[in-house]
Coordinates of C-alpha atoms in Angstrom, one line a residue:
M1 CA 117.2 8.0 -63.5
R2 CA 115.7 7.5 -60.0
P3 CA 117.9 5.3 -57.8
Q4 CA 116.5 1.8 -57.4
R5 CA 115.5 0.6 -53.9
G6 CA 115.6 -2.8 -52.3
K7 CA 112.8 -5.1 -53.4
N8 CA 111.0 -5.1 -50.0
Q9 CA 112.4 -1.9 -48.5
L10 CA 111.4 1.8 -48.5
G11 CA 114.0 4.5 -48.5
I12 CA 114.2 6.5 -45.2
F13 CA 112.5 9.5 -46.8
H14 CA 109.7 7.6 -48.4
S15 CA 109.2 5.6 -45.2
L16 CA 108.6 8.8 -43.2
A17 CA 106.4 10.1 -46.0
F18 CA 104.3 6.9 -46.0
V19 CA 103.8 7.0 -42.2
V20 CA 102.8 10.7 -42.3
S21 CA 100.5 10.1 -45.3
C22 CA 98.8 7.3 -43.4
L23 CA 98.3 9.4 -40.2
L24 CA 96.9 12.4 -42.1
P25 CA 93.6 10.9 -43.3
L26 CA 93.1 9.1 -39.9
L27 CA 93.6 12.2 -37.9
S28 CA 91.5 14.2 -40.4
F29 CA 88.7 11.7 -40.2
R30 CA 88.8 11.6 -36.4
Y31 CA 89.3 15.3 -35.5
S32 CA 88.4 17.3 -38.6
S33 CA 85.2 18.3 -40.3
L34 CA 86.7 18.1 -43.8
P35 CA 84.5 16.9 -46.6
S36 CA 84.7 13.2 -47.5
E37 CA 86.2 14.0 -50.8
A38 CA 89.1 15.8 -49.2
I39 CA 89.6 12.9 -46.7
A40 CA 89.6 10.5 -49.7
L41 CA 92.3 12.5 -51.4
L42 CA 94.4 12.4 -48.2
C43 CA 93.9 8.6 -48.1
S44 CA 95.1 8.3 -51.7
I45 CA 98.6 9.6 -50.9
P46 CA 99.8 6.4 -49.2
L47 CA 98.2 4.4 -52.0
F48 CA 100.2 6.3 -54.6
I49 CA 103.4 5.8 -52.6
V50 CA 102.9 2.1 -52.3
T51 CA 102.0 1.7 -55.9
Y52 CA 105.0 3.8 -57.1
E53 CA 107.5 2.0 -54.8
F54 CA 106.3 -1.6 -54.9
G55 CA 104.3 -1.9 -58.1
L56 CA 100.8 -2.4 -59.2
L57 CA 100.1 -5.6 -57.2
W58 CA 100.9 -4.0 -53.9
G59 CA 99.0 -0.8 -55.0
A60 CA 95.9 -2.8 -55.8
A61 CA 96.1 -4.6 -52.5
A62 CA 96.4 -1.3 -50.7
G63 CA 93.5 0.1 -52.8
C64 CA 91.3 -2.8 -51.9
A65 CA 92.1 -2.3 -48.2
L66 CA 91.2 1.4 -48.5
A67 CA 88.0 0.5 -50.3
V68 CA 87.0 -1.9 -47.5
G69 CA 87.8 0.8 -45.0
A70 CA 85.6 3.2 -46.9
S71 CA 82.7 0.8 -46.8
L72 CA 83.1 0.5 -43.0
F73 CA 82.8 4.3 -42.7
P74 CA 79.8 5.5 -44.6
G75 CA 80.9 9.1 -44.0
L76 CA 83.5 8.7 -46.7
G77 CA 80.8 8.3 -49.3
G78 CA 82.1 7.6 -52.8
S79 CA 85.8 7.7 -51.8
G80 CA 86.3 4.4 -53.7
I81 CA 86.0 6.3 -56.9
Y82 CA 88.8 8.6 -55.9
F83 CA 90.9 5.6 -54.9
L84 CA 90.5 4.2 -58.4
M85 CA 91.3 7.6 -60.0
I86 CA 94.5 7.7 -58.0
L87 CA 95.3 4.0 -58.5
L88 CA 95.2 4.1 -62.3
P89 CA 97.6 7.1 -62.8
A90 CA 100.0 5.6 -60.2
A91 CA 99.9 2.3 -62.0
Y92 CA 100.5 4.0 -65.3
V93 CA 103.5 6.0 -63.9
R94 CA 104.9 2.8 -62.5
W95 CA 104.5 1.0 -65.9
R96 CA 106.2 3.9 -67.7
Q97 CA 109.0 3.8 -65.2
R98 CA 109.6 0.1 -65.9
L99 CA 109.6 0.8 -69.6
L100 CA 112.1 3.6 -69.1
E101 CA 114.3 1.4 -66.9
A102 CA 114.3 -1.3 -69.7
D103 CA 115.1 1.3 -72.3
C104 CA 117.9 2.7 -70.2
S105 CA 119.3 -0.8 -69.7
L106 CA 119.2 -1.4 -73.4
V107 CA 120.9 2.0 -74.1
K108 CA 123.5 1.2 -71.5
Q109 CA 124.2 -2.2 -73.2
H110 CA 124.5 -0.5 -76.6
L111 CA 126.8 2.2 -75.2
E112 CA 129.0 -0.4 -73.5
E113 CA 129.2 -2.3 -76.8
N114 CA 130.0 0.9 -78.8
I115 CA 132.6 1.9 -76.2
T116 CA 134.3 -1.5 -76.6
V117 CA 134.3 -1.2 -80.4
Y118 CA 135.6 2.4 -80.2
N119 CA 138.3 1.4 -77.7
K120 CA 139.5 -1.3 -80.1
K121 CA 139.6 1.2 -82.9
I122 CA 141.4 3.7 -80.7
A123 CA 143.9 1.0 -79.8
E124 CA 144.4 0.1 -83.5
L125 CA 144.9 3.8 -84.4
Q126 CA 147.3 4.2 -81.5
G127 CA 149.2 1.3 -82.7
I128 CA 149.4 2.8 -86.2
V129 CA 150.4 6.1 -84.8
D130 CA 153.1 4.5 -82.6
R131 CA 154.4 2.5 -85.5
E132 CA 154.5 5.5 -87.8
A133 CA 156.3 7.5 -85.1
F134 CA 158.8 4.7 -84.7
N135 CA 159.3 4.5 -88.4
A136 CA 159.8 8.3 -88.7
T137 CA 162.3 8.2 -85.8
A138 CA 164.1 5.2 -87.3
I139 CA 164.4 6.9 -90.7
Y140 CA 165.7 10.1 -89.0
E141 CA 168.2 8.1 -86.9
F142 CA 169.3 6.1 -90.0
T143 CA 169.8 9.3 -92.0
S144 CA 171.6 11.0 -89.2
I145 CA 174.0 8.1 -88.6
L146 CA 174.8 7.8 -92.3
G147 CA 175.4 11.5 -92.5
S148 CA 177.9 11.4 -89.7
T149 CA 180.6 9.8 -91.9
L150 CA 181.7 9.7 -95.5
H151 CA 184.2 6.9 -95.1
Y152 CA 183.1 4.1 -97.4
Q153 CA 183.6 1.0 -95.3
E154 CA 182.4 2.8 -92.1
T155 CA 179.2 3.8 -93.9
L156 CA 178.4 0.3 -95.0
N157 CA 179.0 -1.1 -91.5
L158 CA 176.9 1.6 -89.9
M159 CA 174.1 0.8 -92.4
V160 CA 173.7 -2.9 -91.6
D161 CA 174.1 -2.3 -87.8
T162 CA 171.4 0.4 -87.7
I163 CA 168.9 -1.6 -89.8
L164 CA 169.0 -4.2 -87.0
R165 CA 167.5 -1.8 -84.6
I166 CA 164.7 -0.8 -87.1
V167 CA 163.8 -4.2 -88.6
P168 CA 165.2 -7.0 -86.4
Y169 CA 166.9 -9.8 -88.4
D170 CA 168.9 -13.0 -87.9
A171 CA 171.2 -12.2 -90.9
C172 CA 171.8 -9.3 -93.2
C173 CA 173.8 -9.0 -96.4
L174 CA 174.8 -6.0 -98.4
F175 CA 175.5 -7.0 -102.0
L176 CA 177.3 -4.7 -104.4
L177 CA 177.4 -5.1 -108.2
D178 CA 180.6 -6.0 -110.0
D179 CA 179.9 -4.5 -113.4
E180 CA 182.7 -6.2 -115.2
A181 CA 181.7 -9.7 -114.1
D182 CA 178.0 -9.0 -114.1
E183 CA 177.8 -10.5 -110.6
L184 CA 177.0 -9.4 -107.1
Y185 CA 179.3 -10.0 -104.2
I186 CA 178.9 -9.6 -100.4
E187 CA 180.5 -6.4 -99.2
V188 CA 179.2 -6.5 -95.6
A189 CA 177.4 -9.3 -93.8
R190 CA 176.0 -10.0 -90.4
G191 CA 174.8 -13.3 -89.0
L192 CA 176.5 -15.4 -91.7
S193 CA 179.5 -17.5 -91.2
G194 CA 181.8 -17.9 -94.2
A195 CA 180.1 -15.3 -96.3
G196 CA 182.4 -12.8 -97.9
K197 CA 183.5 -11.2 -101.2
E198 CA 184.1 -14.6 -102.6
T199 CA 180.4 -15.4 -102.3
R200 CA 179.0 -14.4 -105.7
C201 CA 175.5 -14.3 -107.1
K202 CA 174.7 -14.3 -110.8
M203 CA 172.3 -11.7 -112.2
G204 CA 168.8 -13.2 -112.5
L205 CA 169.5 -16.2 -110.2
G206 CA 168.0 -16.5 -106.8
V207 CA 166.3 -13.8 -104.8
V208 CA 169.3 -11.4 -104.9
G209 CA 170.0 -12.0 -108.6
L210 CA 166.3 -11.5 -109.5
V211 CA 166.1 -8.3 -107.5
A212 CA 169.2 -6.9 -109.1
Q213 CA 168.0 -7.8 -112.6
T214 CA 164.4 -6.4 -112.2
G215 CA 165.0 -3.6 -109.8
Q216 CA 161.9 -4.8 -107.8
S217 CA 161.8 -5.8 -104.1
I218 CA 160.9 -9.3 -103.2
L219 CA 159.3 -10.5 -99.9
V220 CA 159.4 -14.2 -99.3
K221 CA 157.2 -15.5 -96.5
D222 CA 158.5 -19.1 -96.5
Y223 CA 161.6 -19.8 -98.6
E224 CA 161.5 -23.6 -98.5
R225 CA 157.9 -23.6 -99.9
D226 CA 158.6 -21.0 -102.6
T227 CA 159.2 -22.9 -105.8
R228 CA 160.6 -19.8 -107.6
F229 CA 164.0 -20.0 -105.9
Q230 CA 166.8 -22.5 -105.3
P231 CA 168.0 -23.2 -101.7
L232 CA 170.0 -20.5 -100.1
Q233 CA 173.7 -20.8 -100.6
F234 CA 174.8 -19.6 -97.1
G235 CA 174.4 -23.0 -95.4
H236 CA 171.6 -21.7 -93.1
K237 CA 167.9 -22.3 -93.0
F238 CA 166.2 -19.0 -93.3
A239 CA 162.5 -19.0 -94.0
S240 CA 161.8 -15.3 -94.3
V241 CA 163.7 -13.2 -96.9
L242 CA 163.3 -9.5 -97.7
S243 CA 165.4 -8.3 -100.6
L244 CA 165.5 -4.7 -101.9
P245 CA 167.4 -3.1 -104.8
L246 CA 169.9 -0.2 -104.1
I247 CA 169.3 2.2 -106.9
T248 CA 170.9 5.6 -107.5
K249 CA 170.3 7.8 -110.5
G250 CA 168.4 5.0 -112.2
K251 CA 171.3 2.5 -111.9
I252 CA 171.3 -0.6 -109.6
I253 CA 174.5 -0.6 -107.5
G254 CA 173.6 -3.5 -105.2
V255 CA 171.0 -5.3 -103.1
L256 CA 170.1 -5.2 -99.4
E257 CA 168.8 -8.4 -98.0
V258 CA 167.6 -9.3 -94.5
L259 CA 166.7 -12.8 -93.3
K260 CA 165.0 -14.5 -90.4
E261 CA 164.7 -18.2 -89.5
E262 CA 161.0 -18.2 -88.7
P263 CA 158.4 -18.0 -91.5
S264 CA 156.3 -14.8 -92.2
A265 CA 158.7 -12.7 -90.0
F266 CA 158.5 -9.7 -92.3
D267 CA 155.4 -7.8 -93.4
N268 CA 154.5 -5.0 -95.8
N269 CA 155.3 -2.4 -93.2
D270 CA 158.9 -3.8 -93.0
L271 CA 159.0 -3.7 -96.8
R272 CA 157.8 -0.1 -96.8
I273 CA 160.3 1.2 -94.2
L274 CA 163.2 -0.8 -95.7
T275 CA 162.4 0.6 -99.1
I276 CA 162.8 4.1 -97.8
I277 CA 166.0 3.1 -96.0
A278 CA 167.3 1.3 -99.2
N279 CA 166.9 4.5 -101.2
Q280 CA 168.7 6.5 -98.6
A281 CA 171.4 3.8 -98.3
A282 CA 172.0 3.8 -102.1
F283 CA 172.5 7.6 -102.0
S284 CA 174.9 7.3 -99.0
I285 CA 176.9 4.5 -100.7
R286 CA 177.3 6.5 -103.8
N287 CA 178.4 9.6 -101.9
A288 CA 180.8 7.5 -99.7
N289 CA 182.2 5.8 -102.8
L290 CA 182.8 9.2 -104.5
Y291 CA 184.4 10.5 -101.4
S292 CA 186.6 7.5 -101.1
Q293 CA 187.7 7.9 -104.8
V294 CA 188.5 11.6 -104.3
M295 CA 190.4 10.8 -101.1
Q296 CA 192.3 8.0 -102.8
Q297 CA 193.2 10.3 -105.7
A298 CA 194.4 12.9 -103.2
I299 CA 196.9 10.4 -101.6
T300 CA 197.8 8.4 -104.7
D301 CA 200.5 9.1 -107.3
P302 CA 198.7 9.1 -110.6
V303 CA 201.6 7.4 -112.6
T304 CA 202.6 4.6 -110.2
G305 CA 199.4 4.1 -108.1
L306 CA 201.6 4.2 -104.9
A307 CA 201.1 6.7 -102.1
N308 CA 202.2 10.2 -103.0
H309 CA 204.8 12.3 -101.1
R310 CA 202.2 14.0 -98.9
Y311 CA 200.6 10.8 -97.7
F312 CA 204.0 9.2 -97.1
K313 CA 204.9 12.1 -94.8
E314 CA 201.6 11.8 -92.9
V315 CA 201.9 8.0 -92.4
L316 CA 205.6 8.2 -91.4
A317 CA 204.7 10.8 -88.7
K318 CA 202.0 8.6 -87.3
E319 CA 204.2 5.5 -87.3
F320 CA 207.0 7.4 -85.7
Q321 CA 204.7 8.6 -82.9
R322 CA 203.5 5.0 -82.4
A323 CA 207.1 3.6 -82.4
T324 CA 208.2 6.3 -79.9
R325 CA 205.2 5.7 -77.6
Y326 CA 205.5 1.9 -77.5
G327 CA 209.3 1.7 -77.8
R328 CA 209.2 -0.1 -81.1
E329 CA 211.7 0.0 -84.0
L330 CA 210.8 1.6 -87.3
S331 CA 212.8 1.3 -90.5
L332 CA 212.8 3.4 -93.7
L333 CA 214.0 2.4 -97.2
L334 CA 214.8 5.1 -99.7
L335 CA 215.2 3.7 -103.3
D336 CA 216.7 5.5 -106.3
L337 CA 216.4 3.9 -109.8
D338 CA 219.9 3.9 -111.3
H339 CA 220.4 5.8 -114.6
F340 CA 216.6 6.3 -115.1
K341 CA 217.2 9.6 -116.9
E342 CA 218.9 7.6 -119.7
I343 CA 215.8 5.5 -120.1
N344 CA 213.7 8.6 -120.6
D345 CA 216.2 10.1 -123.0
A346 CA 216.6 7.0 -125.1
H347 CA 213.1 5.6 -125.1
G348 CA 210.8 8.5 -124.2
H349 CA 208.7 9.4 -121.2
Q350 CA 205.9 7.0 -122.0
I351 CA 208.3 4.1 -121.7
G352 CA 209.8 5.7 -118.6
D353 CA 206.3 5.9 -117.0
R354 CA 205.7 2.3 -117.9
V355 CA 209.0 1.3 -116.2
L356 CA 207.9 3.3 -113.1
T357 CA 204.6 1.5 -113.1
E358 CA 206.0 -1.9 -113.4
F359 CA 208.7 -1.2 -110.8
S360 CA 205.9 0.0 -108.4
R361 CA 203.9 -3.2 -108.8
Q362 CA 207.1 -5.2 -108.2
L363 CA 207.8 -3.2 -105.0
T364 CA 204.3 -3.5 -103.7
A365 CA 204.4 -7.3 -104.2
M366 CA 207.5 -7.6 -102.0
I367 CA 206.3 -5.9 -98.9
R368 CA 203.7 -6.7 -96.2
D369 CA 200.1 -6.0 -97.2
N370 CA 198.3 -3.5 -94.9
V371 CA 201.4 -3.2 -92.8
D372 CA 204.2 -1.6 -94.8
L373 CA 203.7 1.4 -97.1
A374 CA 205.4 2.0 -100.5
A375 CA 205.3 5.5 -101.8
R376 CA 206.7 7.6 -104.6
Y377 CA 209.0 10.1 -103.0
G378 CA 209.6 12.1 -106.2
G379 CA 210.9 11.5 -109.7
E380 CA 212.6 8.1 -109.8
E381 CA 212.9 8.0 -106.0
F382 CA 210.7 5.7 -103.9
C383 CA 210.5 4.9 -100.2
V384 CA 209.1 2.1 -98.1
I385 CA 208.0 2.4 -94.4
L386 CA 208.6 -0.8 -92.4
P387 CA 206.8 -0.6 -89.0
E388 CA 208.2 -2.7 -86.1
T389 CA 211.2 -3.7 -88.2
G390 CA 214.8 -3.5 -87.0
L391 CA 217.9 -2.7 -89.1
G392 CA 218.9 -6.3 -89.8
E393 CA 215.5 -7.3 -91.1
A394 CA 215.2 -4.1 -93.1
L395 CA 218.5 -4.8 -94.8
K396 CA 217.3 -8.3 -95.8
I397 CA 214.1 -6.8 -97.3
A398 CA 216.2 -4.2 -99.2
E399 CA 218.5 -6.9 -100.6
R400 CA 215.5 -9.0 -101.7
I401 CA 214.1 -6.0 -103.6
R402 CA 217.5 -5.1 -105.2
R403 CA 218.1 -8.6 -106.4
R404 CA 214.5 -9.0 -107.8
V405 CA 214.8 -5.7 -109.7
A406 CA 218.1 -6.6 -111.2
E407 CA 216.7 -9.9 -112.4
K408 CA 213.6 -8.6 -114.0
H409 CA 213.1 -7.0 -117.5
F410 CA 211.0 -3.9 -117.5
A411 CA 209.0 -2.6 -120.5
D412 CA 209.6 -6.1 -122.1
C413 CA 213.3 -5.6 -122.7
L414 CA 214.9 -3.0 -120.4
K415 CA 217.2 -3.9 -117.5
L416 CA 217.1 -1.8 -114.3
T417 CA 219.0 -1.6 -111.0
V418 CA 218.3 0.3 -107.8
S419 CA 220.3 1.8 -105.0
I420 CA 218.8 1.6 -101.5
G421 CA 219.6 3.5 -98.3
V422 CA 218.3 2.1 -95.0
A423 CA 217.7 4.0 -91.7
T424 CA 216.2 2.7 -88.5
F425 CA 214.7 4.4 -85.4
P426 CA 216.0 4.8 -82.8
Q427 CA 219.6 4.0 -84.0
H428 CA 219.8 6.6 -86.7
A429 CA 217.2 9.3 -85.8
E430 CA 215.2 10.9 -83.1
T431 CA 212.5 12.5 -85.4
S432 CA 210.8 11.4 -88.6
E433 CA 212.6 14.2 -90.6
Q434 CA 216.0 12.9 -89.3
L435 CA 215.0 9.4 -90.3
I436 CA 214.3 10.6 -93.9
K437 CA 217.5 12.5 -94.0
A438 CA 219.5 9.5 -92.7
A439 CA 218.0 7.2 -95.3
D440 CA 218.5 9.8 -98.1
L441 CA 222.2 10.2 -97.2
A442 CA 222.7 6.4 -97.1
C443 CA 221.1 6.1 -100.6
Y444 CA 223.4 8.9 -101.9
Q445 CA 226.4 6.9 -100.6
A446 CA 225.2 3.8 -102.4
K447 CA 224.9 5.6 -105.7
H448 CA 228.3 7.3 -105.1
R449 CA 230.0 4.0 -104.5
G450 CA 228.9 2.4 -107.7
R451 CA 225.0 2.0 -107.6
N452 CA 223.0 -1.2 -107.4
L453 CA 224.0 -1.3 -103.7
I454 CA 222.4 -1.2 -100.3
M455 CA 223.8 1.1 -97.6
P456 CA 222.8 1.4 -94.0
A457 CA 222.8 4.8 -92.4
E458 CA 225.8 5.7 -90.2

């Protein structure tokens, strides 16, 4: 498109052209013997320029001026006709130029509108691409994190913590199904005070119960206005709830629930991404649970349910290292059931196993939970690791065990006694093996001196 000029200005080039075009016919008329038609054509050049640059009105005025000039100079003859012949095409060209300028302006407006629409669409598509890229990265991160461990509780904790970075929440609960009670209990929770395994949900009741019963996800935009459900039992006012089933091999094992206080905080994209995560989570929970069961079986005595000999040795070595490092005391009880062989011979091994099982339960009930460790050392021999326990306290614990065993009836009618040897680090040993040997020797002395006794190591 030709660049637009100022309303009452000529460009430098056109100004010079106009001056020269005006001088040419005057000089030709004054000093040349050119025919009048040629002089008329020369006179038409400034007329064309004026019309093209300033429009038809100025061109007509210039044409009238030339016509008047032609009448003053008869030698020009019919030059007015030539003026009109030039004026009309120039006017037509100017008119077409105005139309083209109007069309270009309209096209420009349409292009700007289309560009705006396309930019919006590009921004929307870019948002979708960014969201999908984030979702793909989040799923990969979630899968990688869950694949980094097979420990059951660690898997569950990693799960709910990683979900927070993918779908922000104010609270999150991981419910697992108790098949025997037909209820769901909270295994892991974030953002909820007072929520634990004692918090139970009946199948079919509430959002969690309904999800567990139907196996279908539920997205609640505003919980208080949703008449399908009763108020939440957590003591918090959460408006948005997104609850998804955890299904593995066609069986529901639990429910994943995320909550936020503001309404409409979750959308269908959150539902979609969390559905993928829930499927992966269910698979990871199942694997971690199987791994936990296998590991538990590997360290558990199958008859008594206590730790087996191998696990006892591992824990004793760790506790001994810790006691050595921090200068703490560590005691070990070694227990031997008196005349146990006679029970097996008189009543059979099934009754003998029952006696061992009941004794193990009694022993476990009399030591500190998650601190001390009771293990089956072999046959009718048992041991108890007592971290941060001196000899005096260990003797008191041993006496309490001995007295309780002597008072109880096993397998409904059998009486039983136990001989106990007690050894303590650092008084009796410098290594874990020496500690075992000292406790074993003390137990042997207790049996040698009449059984149903407690003997400290020498």
